[in-house]
Coordinates of C-alpha atoms in Angstrom, one line a residue:
Chain A
M1 CA -54.3 -225.7 16.5
L2 CA -51.9 -224.7 19.2
I3 CA -50.3 -221.9 17.3
R4 CA -53.8 -220.7 16.2
L5 CA -54.9 -220.3 19.8
L6 CA -51.8 -218.3 20.6
L7 CA -52.3 -216.2 17.5
A8 CA -55.9 -215.5 18.4
A9 CA -54.9 -214.2 21.8
I10 CA -52.1 -212.1 20.4
V11 CA -54.2 -210.6 17.6
A12 CA -57.0 -209.8 20.1
G13 CA -54.4 -208.2 22.4
L14 CA -52.9 -206.1 19.6
L15 CA -56.3 -204.8 18.5
S16 CA -57.2 -204.0 22.1
G17 CA -53.8 -202.2 22.4
V18 CA -54.6 -200.0 19.4
L19 CA -58.0 -199.1 20.8
M20 CA -56.4 -198.5 24.2
T21 CA -54.0 -196.0 22.6
G22 CA -56.9 -194.0 21.2
A23 CA -58.7 -194.1 24.6
Q24 CA -55.6 -193.0 26.4
E25 CA -55.4 -189.8 24.3
L26 CA -58.9 -188.7 25.6
K27 CA -57.9 -188.1 29.2
V28 CA -55.0 -190.1 30.6
T29 CA -52.2 -188.8 28.4
P30 CA -53.2 -185.2 28.6
L31 CA -53.3 -185.5 32.4
I32 CA -49.8 -187.1 32.4
L33 CA -48.5 -184.2 30.3
H34 CA -50.2 -181.7 32.6
A35 CA -48.7 -183.3 35.7
E36 CA -45.2 -183.3 34.2
Q37 CA -45.3 -179.5 34.2
Y38 CA -45.3 -179.6 38.0
E39 CA -42.8 -182.4 38.2
G40 CA -39.2 -181.9 39.4
G41 CA -39.3 -180.8 43.0
E42 CA -35.9 -181.2 44.8
D43 CA -37.0 -184.4 46.5
T44 CA -37.6 -186.3 43.3
H45 CA -35.2 -187.8 40.9
H46 CA -37.1 -186.4 38.0
G47 CA -35.5 -183.7 35.9
N48 CA -37.4 -181.0 34.2
V49 CA -39.3 -181.7 31.1
T50 CA -36.8 -181.3 28.3
P51 CA -37.7 -181.6 24.7
L52 CA -35.6 -184.0 22.7
P53 CA -33.9 -182.5 19.6
G54 CA -34.3 -183.5 16.0
L55 CA -36.8 -186.1 14.9
S56 CA -38.9 -186.2 18.0
R57 CA -39.3 -182.5 18.0
L58 CA -40.6 -182.7 14.5
A59 CA -42.9 -185.5 15.6
Q60 CA -44.6 -183.0 17.9
F61 CA -46.4 -181.7 14.9
V62 CA -47.9 -185.0 13.9
S63 CA -48.6 -186.1 17.5
P64 CA -50.9 -184.6 20.1
V65 CA -48.3 -185.7 22.6
T66 CA -45.1 -183.7 23.2
A67 CA -41.7 -185.1 22.6
A68 CA -40.2 -187.5 25.1
H69 CA -40.5 -186.3 28.7
A70 CA -37.3 -188.2 29.6
H71 CA -36.8 -188.1 33.4
G72 CA -33.6 -186.5 34.4
D73 CA -31.4 -189.5 35.2
A74 CA -32.9 -191.8 32.7
E75 CA -32.3 -189.3 29.8
A76 CA -28.6 -190.2 29.6
A77 CA -29.1 -193.9 29.4
G78 CA -32.7 -194.1 28.2
G79 CA -34.6 -192.7 25.3
I80 CA -37.3 -194.3 23.3
L81 CA -36.8 -197.6 21.5
F82 CA -36.1 -197.5 17.7
G83 CA -36.0 -193.7 17.8
L84 CA -39.8 -193.5 18.0
N85 CA -41.5 -190.4 19.2
R86 CA -43.4 -190.4 22.4
F87 CA -46.7 -191.4 20.9
G88 CA -45.0 -194.2 18.9
G89 CA -43.4 -195.5 22.1
T90 CA -46.8 -195.5 23.9
L91 CA -48.5 -197.3 21.0
M92 CA -45.7 -199.9 20.9
A93 CA -45.9 -200.5 24.6
N94 CA -49.7 -200.8 24.4
L95 CA -49.4 -203.4 21.7
V96 CA -46.9 -205.4 23.7
T97 CA -49.0 -205.0 26.9
G98 CA -52.2 -205.9 25.0
A99 CA -50.7 -209.0 23.5
G100 CA -49.3 -210.0 26.9
F101 CA -52.7 -209.6 28.7
G102 CA -54.4 -211.5 25.8
L103 CA -52.0 -214.4 26.3
I104 CA -52.4 -214.4 30.0
L105 CA -56.2 -214.4 29.7
L106 CA -56.0 -217.3 27.2
A107 CA -53.7 -219.2 29.6
V108 CA -56.0 -218.7 32.6
S109 CA -59.0 -219.8 30.5
L110 CA -57.2 -223.0 29.4
L111 CA -55.8 -223.8 32.9
T112 CA -59.2 -223.3 34.6
G113 CA -61.0 -225.2 31.8
T114 CA -63.4 -222.3 31.4
G115 CA -63.8 -221.1 27.8
I116 CA -63.9 -217.5 26.8
T117 CA -66.8 -216.7 24.5
L118 CA -68.3 -213.6 23.0
K119 CA -71.0 -214.1 25.6
N120 CA -68.9 -214.2 28.7
G121 CA -66.0 -212.1 27.3
V122 CA -67.1 -209.0 29.3
L123 CA -66.9 -211.1 32.5
W124 CA -63.4 -212.3 31.6
G125 CA -62.4 -208.8 30.9
A126 CA -63.8 -207.6 34.2
A127 CA -61.9 -210.3 36.0
G128 CA -58.7 -209.2 34.3
W129 CA -59.4 -205.6 35.2
L130 CA -60.1 -206.4 38.8
S131 CA -56.9 -208.5 39.1
F132 CA -54.5 -206.2 37.3
Q133 CA -55.9 -202.8 37.8
F134 CA -58.7 -202.2 40.3
L135 CA -57.7 -204.4 43.3
P136 CA -54.0 -203.4 43.2
A137 CA -55.2 -199.7 42.8
I138 CA -56.8 -200.0 46.3
G139 CA -53.3 -200.0 47.8
L140 CA -51.4 -198.3 45.0
P141 CA -53.7 -195.9 43.1
P142 CA -52.6 -195.1 39.5
E143 CA -49.9 -192.4 40.0
L144 CA -49.1 -189.4 38.0
P145 CA -45.5 -188.4 37.3
G146 CA -44.2 -186.4 40.2
F147 CA -46.3 -188.1 42.8
P148 CA -44.7 -189.2 46.0
A149 CA -44.1 -193.0 46.2
A150 CA -42.4 -195.6 48.3
D151 CA -39.4 -197.7 47.1
L152 CA -40.0 -198.9 43.5
V153 CA -39.0 -202.5 44.1
E154 CA -41.2 -202.8 47.2
R155 CA -44.2 -201.4 45.3
Q156 CA -43.6 -203.7 42.3
T157 CA -43.3 -206.7 44.6
W158 CA -46.5 -205.8 46.4
W159 CA -48.2 -205.2 43.0
I160 CA -47.2 -208.5 41.6
A161 CA -48.2 -210.4 44.7
T162 CA -51.6 -208.5 44.7
V163 CA -52.2 -209.4 41.1
V164 CA -51.5 -213.1 41.6
L165 CA -53.5 -213.3 44.9
S166 CA -56.4 -211.4 43.4
A167 CA -56.5 -213.7 40.3
L168 CA -56.4 -216.8 42.5
G169 CA -59.0 -215.2 44.8
L170 CA -61.4 -214.5 42.0
Y171 CA -60.9 -218.0 40.7
C172 CA -61.8 -219.5 44.1
L173 CA -64.7 -217.2 44.5
V174 CA -66.2 -217.3 41.1
L175 CA -65.3 -220.7 39.5
R176 CA -65.3 -223.0 42.5
E177 CA -68.5 -224.2 44.1
A178 CA -67.4 -225.3 47.5
A179 CA -68.1 -223.0 50.4
W180 CA -64.5 -223.3 51.7
A181 CA -63.2 -222.3 48.3
K182 CA -65.3 -219.2 48.3
A183 CA -64.2 -218.3 51.8
L184 CA -60.6 -218.9 50.7
G185 CA -61.2 -216.6 47.7
V186 CA -62.3 -213.8 49.9
L187 CA -59.3 -214.3 52.1
L188 CA -56.9 -214.2 49.1
L189 CA -58.6 -211.1 47.8
A190 CA -58.3 -209.3 51.2
A191 CA -54.8 -210.6 52.1
P192 CA -52.6 -208.0 50.3
H193 CA -54.7 -205.2 51.6
L194 CA -54.6 -206.5 55.2
Y195 CA -50.8 -206.7 54.8
G196 CA -50.8 -203.2 53.3
A197 CA -49.2 -201.6 50.3
P198 CA -45.8 -199.8 50.7
Q199 CA -46.6 -196.1 51.2
P200 CA -44.3 -193.1 51.0
T201 CA -43.2 -191.5 54.2
D202 CA -43.5 -188.0 52.8
I203 CA -46.7 -187.3 50.9
E204 CA -45.8 -183.7 49.8
S205 CA -46.1 -183.2 46.0
N206 CA -45.9 -180.4 43.5
V207 CA -48.6 -182.0 41.5
P208 CA -52.1 -180.6 42.2
A209 CA -54.4 -183.1 44.0
L210 CA -57.2 -182.4 41.5
L211 CA -55.1 -183.8 38.7
G212 CA -54.3 -186.9 40.8
A213 CA -58.0 -187.6 41.5
E214 CA -58.9 -187.1 37.8
F215 CA -56.1 -189.3 36.7
A216 CA -56.9 -192.2 39.1
V217 CA -60.5 -192.3 37.8
A218 CA -59.5 -191.8 34.1
A219 CA -56.8 -194.5 34.3
L220 CA -59.2 -197.1 35.9
A221 CA -61.9 -196.2 33.4
T222 CA -59.6 -196.4 30.4
T223 CA -58.2 -199.8 31.5
A224 CA -61.7 -201.1 32.1
F225 CA -62.5 -200.2 28.5
F226 CA -59.3 -202.0 27.4
W227 CA -60.2 -205.2 29.3
V228 CA -63.8 -205.3 28.1
V229 CA -62.6 -204.9 24.5
L230 CA -59.9 -207.6 25.0
G231 CA -62.4 -210.0 26.6
L232 CA -64.9 -209.5 23.8
L233 CA -62.3 -209.8 21.0
L234 CA -60.7 -212.9 22.5
G235 CA -64.2 -214.4 23.1
G236 CA -65.1 -213.7 19.5
A237 CA -61.8 -215.2 18.3
M238 CA -62.2 -218.3 20.5
D239 CA -65.8 -218.8 19.3
R240 CA -64.4 -219.0 15.8
F241 CA -61.1 -220.7 16.2
G242 CA -60.8 -222.1 19.6
R243 CA -63.8 -224.4 20.2
A244 CA -61.6 -227.4 20.8
A245 CA -60.0 -225.8 23.8
Q246 CA -63.3 -225.2 25.5
Chain B
M1 CA -60.4 -240.6 6.7
A2 CA -61.6 -237.1 6.4
A3 CA -63.7 -237.4 9.5
Q4 CA -60.7 -238.6 11.4
T5 CA -58.6 -235.6 10.4
V6 CA -61.4 -233.3 11.5
S7 CA -61.7 -235.0 14.9
T8 CA -58.0 -234.8 15.6
T9 CA -57.7 -231.2 14.7
L10 CA -60.7 -230.2 16.8
S11 CA -59.7 -232.1 19.9
L12 CA -57.1 -230.9 22.2
S13 CA -55.7 -233.4 24.7
G14 CA -55.1 -232.4 28.3
A15 CA -51.3 -232.3 27.8
Q16 CA -51.6 -230.2 24.6
R17 CA -53.9 -227.8 26.4
F18 CA -51.5 -227.5 29.3
T19 CA -48.6 -226.9 26.8
V20 CA -50.5 -224.1 25.1
A21 CA -51.6 -222.6 28.5
L22 CA -48.0 -222.7 29.8
S23 CA -46.6 -221.2 26.6
A24 CA -49.2 -218.5 26.6
L25 CA -48.7 -217.7 30.3
L26 CA -44.9 -217.5 30.0
L27 CA -45.0 -215.4 26.9
G28 CA -47.7 -213.2 28.3
V29 CA -46.0 -212.6 31.5
F30 CA -42.7 -211.9 29.7
L31 CA -44.4 -209.2 27.5
V32 CA -46.3 -207.6 30.3
Y33 CA -43.2 -207.6 32.5
G34 CA -41.1 -206.0 29.8
A35 CA -43.6 -203.3 29.0
G36 CA -44.8 -202.7 32.5
L37 CA -42.2 -203.5 35.1
A38 CA -38.7 -204.1 33.7
N39 CA -36.0 -202.0 35.2
S40 CA -34.5 -200.6 32.1
A41 CA -34.2 -196.9 31.2
V42 CA -35.0 -197.5 27.5
L43 CA -38.0 -199.7 28.2
H44 CA -39.2 -197.3 30.9
D45 CA -39.0 -194.2 28.6
T46 CA -40.7 -196.0 25.8
A47 CA -43.5 -197.4 27.9
H48 CA -43.7 -194.4 30.2
D49 CA -47.3 -193.3 29.5
T50 CA -48.5 -196.9 29.2
R51 CA -47.0 -197.7 32.6
H52 CA -48.8 -194.8 34.2
S53 CA -52.1 -195.4 32.5
Y54 CA -52.2 -199.1 33.5
G55 CA -51.2 -198.2 37.0
F56 CA -48.0 -200.2 37.0
P57 CA -45.8 -199.0 39.8
C58 CA -43.5 -196.6 38.1
H59 CA -40.4 -194.5 38.9

């Protein structure tokens, strides 16, 4: 029973990750590749886009995505796991991310005692999207390579805090009846934005603003698709296998 | 006998439910952290496009 629940979440996440990879190829990935052509101003640590030799160059022919972009300083130590090409790396990362989000969604459902079903799967997906993508994006919009940004650790800290507070806020606002809980929910949702996300001091960028605007919308739309699919698949799986937990 | 088996497999006690929830949460956070946030050059390069499309703070 226990393993079956975890497996249902992982399988729903993996399938969503596969579909996400397809959806990314429509708009998000082409925009990232386009932006990388402008990357590499002297104020960034990114190197120029250098194709990797050998296998990954060959892989260009079977993939719509060019060989690993490899940022300047990361290139020496980095590279893609298991010698995959860029598309393979993205697919693998999407699978891992999908499984992770699926498990988190299951955990929240069990902890709050609110079942995920095919019927309410879209709402669960929407809550995940709001917590992990949309609300953090108010302070830190999805960024293209080459965009100016504040210190990475500060941004990650703010991002994690915002995700946790947003999820707690949505729980208080949506799943609790009491007026004080709803008020607390609004406060929790607003808190990270009242505090403010870390912003770069210099907003100069070589990347055209038009690409940034297109990317922000495309990234949020694509992740919305991912979360709706994940919510529906997990809901369907729980309807079948997870009745007991609901 | 058969009915009893069915009822035990279909009911999840509070403690069991909490155990599953905690395992799912820890594993899920571990996976999302590894793909989205971990400060490793290899993980970053592998997950680069994923990190950007999900809006994870990157670079």
